[in-house]
GROMACS .gro file of C-alpha atoms in nm:
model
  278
    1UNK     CA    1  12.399   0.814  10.503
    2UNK     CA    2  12.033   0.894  10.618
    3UNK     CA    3  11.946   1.207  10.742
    4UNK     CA    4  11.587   1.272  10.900
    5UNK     CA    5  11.351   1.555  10.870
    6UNK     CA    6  11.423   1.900  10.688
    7UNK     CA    7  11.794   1.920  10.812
    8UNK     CA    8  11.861   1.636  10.514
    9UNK     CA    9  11.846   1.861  10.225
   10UNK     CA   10  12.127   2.091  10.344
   11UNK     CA   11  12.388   1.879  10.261
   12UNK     CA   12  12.479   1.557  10.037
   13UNK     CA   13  12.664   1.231  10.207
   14UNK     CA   14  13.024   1.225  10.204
   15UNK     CA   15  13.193   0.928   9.917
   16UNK     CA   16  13.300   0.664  10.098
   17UNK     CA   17  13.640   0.713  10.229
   18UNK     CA   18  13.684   1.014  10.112
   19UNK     CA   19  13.719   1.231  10.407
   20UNK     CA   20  13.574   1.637  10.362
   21UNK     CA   21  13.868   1.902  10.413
   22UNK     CA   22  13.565   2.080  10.660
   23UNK     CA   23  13.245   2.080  10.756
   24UNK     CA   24  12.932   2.161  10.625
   25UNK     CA   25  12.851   2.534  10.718
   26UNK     CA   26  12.461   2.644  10.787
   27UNK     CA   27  12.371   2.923  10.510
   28UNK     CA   28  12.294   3.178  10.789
   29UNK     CA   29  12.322   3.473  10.539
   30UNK     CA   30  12.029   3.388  10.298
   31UNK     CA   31  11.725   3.384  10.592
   32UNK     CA   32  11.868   3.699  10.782
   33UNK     CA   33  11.898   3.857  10.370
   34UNK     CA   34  11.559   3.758  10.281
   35UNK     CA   35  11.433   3.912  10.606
   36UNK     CA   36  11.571   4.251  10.541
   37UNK     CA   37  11.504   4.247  10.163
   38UNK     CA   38  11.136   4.229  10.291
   39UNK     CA   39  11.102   4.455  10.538
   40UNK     CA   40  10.924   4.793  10.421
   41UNK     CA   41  11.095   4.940  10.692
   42UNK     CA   42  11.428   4.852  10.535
   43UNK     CA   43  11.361   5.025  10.201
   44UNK     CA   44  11.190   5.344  10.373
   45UNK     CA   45  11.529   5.368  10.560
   46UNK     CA   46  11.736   5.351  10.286
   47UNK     CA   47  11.517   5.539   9.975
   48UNK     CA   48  11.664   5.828   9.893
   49UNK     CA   49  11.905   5.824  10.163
   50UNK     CA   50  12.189   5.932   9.894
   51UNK     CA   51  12.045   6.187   9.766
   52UNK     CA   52  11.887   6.348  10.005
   53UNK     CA   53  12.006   6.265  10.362
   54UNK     CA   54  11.750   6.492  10.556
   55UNK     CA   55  11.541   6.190  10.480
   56UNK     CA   56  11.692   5.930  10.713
   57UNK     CA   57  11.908   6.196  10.906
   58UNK     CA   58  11.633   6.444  10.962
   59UNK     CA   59  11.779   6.788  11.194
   60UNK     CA   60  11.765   6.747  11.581
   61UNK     CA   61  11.759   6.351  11.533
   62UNK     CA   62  12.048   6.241  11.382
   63UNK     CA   63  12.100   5.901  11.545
   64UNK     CA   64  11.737   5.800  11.455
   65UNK     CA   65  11.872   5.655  11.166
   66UNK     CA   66  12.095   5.412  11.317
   67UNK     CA   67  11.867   5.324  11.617
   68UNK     CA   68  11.554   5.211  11.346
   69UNK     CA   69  11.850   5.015  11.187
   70UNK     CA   70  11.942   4.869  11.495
   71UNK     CA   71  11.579   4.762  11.513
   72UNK     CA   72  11.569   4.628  11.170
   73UNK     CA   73  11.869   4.415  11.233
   74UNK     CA   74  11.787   4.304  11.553
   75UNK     CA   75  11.474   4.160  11.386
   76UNK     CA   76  11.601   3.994  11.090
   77UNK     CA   77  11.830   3.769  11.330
   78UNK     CA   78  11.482   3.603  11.501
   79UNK     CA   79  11.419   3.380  11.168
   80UNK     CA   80  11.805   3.270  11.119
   81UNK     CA   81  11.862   3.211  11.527
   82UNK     CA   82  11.539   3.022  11.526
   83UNK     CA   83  11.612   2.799  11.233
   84UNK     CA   84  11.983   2.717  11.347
   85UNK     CA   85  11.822   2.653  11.660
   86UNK     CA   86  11.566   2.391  11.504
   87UNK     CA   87  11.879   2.187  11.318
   88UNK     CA   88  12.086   2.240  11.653
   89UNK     CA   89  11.804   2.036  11.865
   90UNK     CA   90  11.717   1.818  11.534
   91UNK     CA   91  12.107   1.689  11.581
   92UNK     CA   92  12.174   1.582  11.262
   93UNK     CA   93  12.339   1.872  11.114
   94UNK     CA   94  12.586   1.920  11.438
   95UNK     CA   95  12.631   1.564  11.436
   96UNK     CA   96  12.790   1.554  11.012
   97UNK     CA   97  12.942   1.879  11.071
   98UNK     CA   98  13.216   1.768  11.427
   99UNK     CA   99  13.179   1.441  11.234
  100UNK     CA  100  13.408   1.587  10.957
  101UNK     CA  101  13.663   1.823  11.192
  102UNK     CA  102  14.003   1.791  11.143
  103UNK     CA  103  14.079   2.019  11.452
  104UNK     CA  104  14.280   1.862  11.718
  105UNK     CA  105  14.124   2.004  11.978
  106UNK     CA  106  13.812   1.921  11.869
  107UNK     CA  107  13.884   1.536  11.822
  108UNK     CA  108  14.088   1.516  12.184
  109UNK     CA  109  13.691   1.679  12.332
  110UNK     CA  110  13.537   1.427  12.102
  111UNK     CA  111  13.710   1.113  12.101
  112UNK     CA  112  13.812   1.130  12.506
  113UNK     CA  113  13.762   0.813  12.635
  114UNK     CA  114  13.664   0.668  12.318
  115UNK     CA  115  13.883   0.375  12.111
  116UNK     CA  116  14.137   0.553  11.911
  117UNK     CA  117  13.984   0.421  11.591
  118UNK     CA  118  13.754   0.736  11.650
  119UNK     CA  119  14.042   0.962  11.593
  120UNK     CA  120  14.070   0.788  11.215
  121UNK     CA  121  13.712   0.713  11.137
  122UNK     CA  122  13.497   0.985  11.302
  123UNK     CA  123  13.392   1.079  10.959
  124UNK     CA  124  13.212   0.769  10.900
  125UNK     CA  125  13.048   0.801  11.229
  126UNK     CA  126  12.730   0.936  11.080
  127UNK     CA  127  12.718   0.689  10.796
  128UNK     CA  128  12.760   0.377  11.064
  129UNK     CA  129  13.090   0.234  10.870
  130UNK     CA  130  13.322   0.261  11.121
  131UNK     CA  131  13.534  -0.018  11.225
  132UNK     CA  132  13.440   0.037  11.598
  133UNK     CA  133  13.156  -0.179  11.762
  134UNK     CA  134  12.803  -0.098  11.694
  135UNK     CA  135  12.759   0.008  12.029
  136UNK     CA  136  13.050   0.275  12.068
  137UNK     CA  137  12.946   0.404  11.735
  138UNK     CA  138  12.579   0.462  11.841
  139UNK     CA  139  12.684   0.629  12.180
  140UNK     CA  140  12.896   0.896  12.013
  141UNK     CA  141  12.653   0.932  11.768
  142UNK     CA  142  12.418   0.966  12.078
  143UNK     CA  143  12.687   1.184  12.213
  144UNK     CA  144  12.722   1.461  11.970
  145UNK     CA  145  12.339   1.472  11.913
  146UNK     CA  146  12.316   1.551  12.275
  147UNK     CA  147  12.583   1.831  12.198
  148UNK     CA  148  12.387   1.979  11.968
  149UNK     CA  149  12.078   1.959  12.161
  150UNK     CA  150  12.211   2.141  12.431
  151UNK     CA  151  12.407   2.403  12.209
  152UNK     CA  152  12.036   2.490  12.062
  153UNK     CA  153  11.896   2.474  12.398
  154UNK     CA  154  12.177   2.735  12.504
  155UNK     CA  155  12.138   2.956  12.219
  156UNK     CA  156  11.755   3.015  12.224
  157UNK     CA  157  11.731   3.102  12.602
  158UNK     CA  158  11.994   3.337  12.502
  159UNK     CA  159  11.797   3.434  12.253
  160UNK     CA  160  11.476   3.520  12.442
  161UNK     CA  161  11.707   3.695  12.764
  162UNK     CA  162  11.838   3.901  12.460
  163UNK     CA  163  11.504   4.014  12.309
  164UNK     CA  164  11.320   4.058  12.693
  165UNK     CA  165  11.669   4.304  12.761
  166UNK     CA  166  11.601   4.478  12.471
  167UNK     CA  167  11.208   4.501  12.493
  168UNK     CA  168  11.249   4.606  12.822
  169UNK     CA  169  11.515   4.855  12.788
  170UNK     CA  170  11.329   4.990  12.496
  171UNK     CA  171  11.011   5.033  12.729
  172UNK     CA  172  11.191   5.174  13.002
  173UNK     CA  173  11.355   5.429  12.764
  174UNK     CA  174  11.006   5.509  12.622
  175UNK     CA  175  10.877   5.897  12.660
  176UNK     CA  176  10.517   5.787  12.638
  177UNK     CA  177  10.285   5.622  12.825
  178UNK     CA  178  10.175   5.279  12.761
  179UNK     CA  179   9.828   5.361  12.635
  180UNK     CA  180   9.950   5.591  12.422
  181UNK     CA  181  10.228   5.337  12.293
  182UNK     CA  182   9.953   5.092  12.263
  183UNK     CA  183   9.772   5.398  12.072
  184UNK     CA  184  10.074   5.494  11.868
  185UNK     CA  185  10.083   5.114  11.738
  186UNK     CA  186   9.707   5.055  11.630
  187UNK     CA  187   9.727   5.398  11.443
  188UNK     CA  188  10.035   5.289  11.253
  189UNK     CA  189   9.902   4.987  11.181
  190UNK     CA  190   9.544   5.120  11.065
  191UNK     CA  191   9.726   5.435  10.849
  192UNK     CA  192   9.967   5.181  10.638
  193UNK     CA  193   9.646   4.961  10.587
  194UNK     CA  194   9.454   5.266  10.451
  195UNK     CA  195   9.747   5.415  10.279
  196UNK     CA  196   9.802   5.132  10.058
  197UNK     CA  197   9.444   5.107   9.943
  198UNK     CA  198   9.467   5.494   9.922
  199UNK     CA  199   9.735   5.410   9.701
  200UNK     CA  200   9.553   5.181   9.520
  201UNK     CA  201   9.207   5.398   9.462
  202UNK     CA  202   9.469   5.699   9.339
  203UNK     CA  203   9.670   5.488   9.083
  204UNK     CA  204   9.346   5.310   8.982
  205UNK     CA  205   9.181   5.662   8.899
  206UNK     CA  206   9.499   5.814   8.754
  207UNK     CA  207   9.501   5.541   8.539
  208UNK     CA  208   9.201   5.539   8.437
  209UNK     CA  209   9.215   5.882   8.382
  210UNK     CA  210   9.538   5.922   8.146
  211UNK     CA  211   9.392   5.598   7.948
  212UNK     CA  212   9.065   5.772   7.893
  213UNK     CA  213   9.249   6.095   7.761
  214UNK     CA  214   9.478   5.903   7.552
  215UNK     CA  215   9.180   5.718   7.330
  216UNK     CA  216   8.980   6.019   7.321
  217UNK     CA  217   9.270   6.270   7.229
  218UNK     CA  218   9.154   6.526   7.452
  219UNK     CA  219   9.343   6.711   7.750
  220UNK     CA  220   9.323   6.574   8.146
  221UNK     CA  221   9.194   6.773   8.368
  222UNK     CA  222   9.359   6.847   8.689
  223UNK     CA  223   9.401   6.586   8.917
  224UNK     CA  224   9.494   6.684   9.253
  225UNK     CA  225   9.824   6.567   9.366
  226UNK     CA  226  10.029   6.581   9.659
  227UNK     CA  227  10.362   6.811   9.597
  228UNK     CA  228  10.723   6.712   9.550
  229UNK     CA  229  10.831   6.809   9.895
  230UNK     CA  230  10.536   6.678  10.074
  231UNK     CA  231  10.607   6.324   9.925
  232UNK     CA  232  10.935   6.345  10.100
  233UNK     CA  233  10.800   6.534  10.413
  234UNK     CA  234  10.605   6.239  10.477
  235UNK     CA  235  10.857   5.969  10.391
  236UNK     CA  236  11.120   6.108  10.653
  237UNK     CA  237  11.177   5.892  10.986
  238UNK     CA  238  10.935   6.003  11.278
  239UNK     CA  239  11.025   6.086  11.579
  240UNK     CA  240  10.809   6.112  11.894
  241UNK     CA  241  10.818   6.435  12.009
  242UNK     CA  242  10.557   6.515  12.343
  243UNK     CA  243  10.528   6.876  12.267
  244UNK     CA  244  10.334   6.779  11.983
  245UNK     CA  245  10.120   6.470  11.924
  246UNK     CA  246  10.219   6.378  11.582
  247UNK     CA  247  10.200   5.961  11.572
  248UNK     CA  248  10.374   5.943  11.196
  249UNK     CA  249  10.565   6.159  10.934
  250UNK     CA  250  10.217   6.198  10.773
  251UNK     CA  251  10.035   6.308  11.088
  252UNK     CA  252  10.320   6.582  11.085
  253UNK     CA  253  10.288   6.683  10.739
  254UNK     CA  254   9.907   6.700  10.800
  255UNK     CA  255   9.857   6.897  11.087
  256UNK     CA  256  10.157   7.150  11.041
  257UNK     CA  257  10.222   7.157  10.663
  258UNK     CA  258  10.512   7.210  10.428
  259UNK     CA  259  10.803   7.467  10.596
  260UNK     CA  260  11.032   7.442  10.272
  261UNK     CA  261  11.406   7.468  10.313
  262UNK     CA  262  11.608   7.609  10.045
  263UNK     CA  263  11.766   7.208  10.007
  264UNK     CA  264  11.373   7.110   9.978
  265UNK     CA  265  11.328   7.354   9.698
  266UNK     CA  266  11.616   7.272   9.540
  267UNK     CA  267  11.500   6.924   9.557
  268UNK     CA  268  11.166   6.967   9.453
  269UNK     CA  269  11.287   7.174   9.113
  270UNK     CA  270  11.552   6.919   9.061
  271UNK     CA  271  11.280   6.662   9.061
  272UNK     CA  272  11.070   6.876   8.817
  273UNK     CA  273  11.349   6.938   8.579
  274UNK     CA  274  11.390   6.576   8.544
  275UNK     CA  275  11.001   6.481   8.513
  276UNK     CA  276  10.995   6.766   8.249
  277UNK     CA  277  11.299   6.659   8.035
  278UNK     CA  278  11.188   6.242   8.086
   0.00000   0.00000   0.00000
């Protein structure tokens, strides 16, 4: 059996008549996985959420936490819809998968009006051994290609009408403006960018600092640090808020400062005591 394009390194052809006990599934898990292992988002959710759940389930704003998952989610299903979609219109995988069903139901949908050798050799439909004429092999090959076509058809306009309802129920939902949501987005884009090469200048000159003192035997001197509790201050889910312009955790921490809890002290020595005993 041939199989065209990228849809023919999913699965192996069948032995000859040997029929499969099912069908070939589509590994829908691994793209939506891969999506959410990369997402920053995902791990700023999650860090920490354990041990200290004012983090992701800061006061006043206890469903954020399950709305930015609902986000994260809802965007790690684009690249898995949009690849089943490609080997839904590509055919080939639809057409080896109802190929191989055993399901009655299926077969009486598939084989109706068809010769009843279909009902015994519709797994070798894809390999062209059948018994039946070429002809009525080709037009239910034709046939469930079609199927497919349409099925991927189907399932990306569903797609789209599902992410416009959500865009626009998002927007319609939104307490700012859309300047300042076009605003909000260029400064979150433009702080990560300078955050990570803030990141990098820091660890570069920490570095180079602690190597320097190590050769030379001699003691550091101070190098100015942000605290325990600001670290997490700034790594806690923002939330809008339009009494006070604050476009990220950061911004917050920033502008306001540090109002320490008694759980954010107890956090912050608990994270000294262990630095001190490591």
């Amino acid at each position: 059996m041939t199989h065209r394009g990228k849809i023919a390194t999913i699965f192996q052809p069948w032995p000859q008549g040997n029929t499969p006990q099912s069908a070939p599934r589509m590994p829908l898990m691994p793209p939506k996985s891969r999506t959410l292992h990369w997402s920053p988002r995902t791990w700023k959710l999650f860090t920490g959420c354990c041990g200290n759940p004012r983090t992701t389930l800061p006061r006043g704003h206890r469903g954020r936490f399950f709305y930015v998952f609902f986000q994260i989610t809802l965007s790690s299903l684009v690249a898995p819809t949009m690849w089943l979609s490609v080997a839904l219109l590509n055919g080939n995988f639809y057409e080896c998968a109802m190929s191989g069903t055993n399901s009655p139901s299926l077969l009486r949908w598939i084989c109706k009006g068809k010769p009843k050798e279909c009902w015994e050799e519709l797994y070798k439909v894809s390999c062209g051994k059948t018994s039946m004429t070429p002809s009525d092999n080709e037009e239910l090959k034709l046939s469930l290609q079609a199927q497919s076509q349409i099925l991927g058809w189907c399932l990306i306009c569903a797609a789209s009408f599902l992410s416009l309802l959500t865009i626009c129920y998002a927007r319609c939902r939104s307490k700012v403006s859309y300047l300042q949501l076009s605003f909000l987005k260029m400064y979150t884009q433009k702080e990560k960018k300078q955050l990570e090469n803030t990141f990098l200048d820091y660890a570069n000159r920490l570095s180079e600092r602690n190597l320097k003192c190590f050769f030379e035997n001699k003691r550091p001197d101070v190098f100015p640090m942000p605290a325990f509790a600001a670290w997490e201050a700034a790594s806690e889910l923002h939330s809008f808020n339009r009494s006070q312009q604050h476009y990220s955790s950061l911004h917050r921490v920033v502008e306001d400062g540090l109002e320490l809890s008694p759980e954010d002290e107890e956090t912050t020595m608990g994270l000294m005591d262990t630095s001190h005993n490591g």
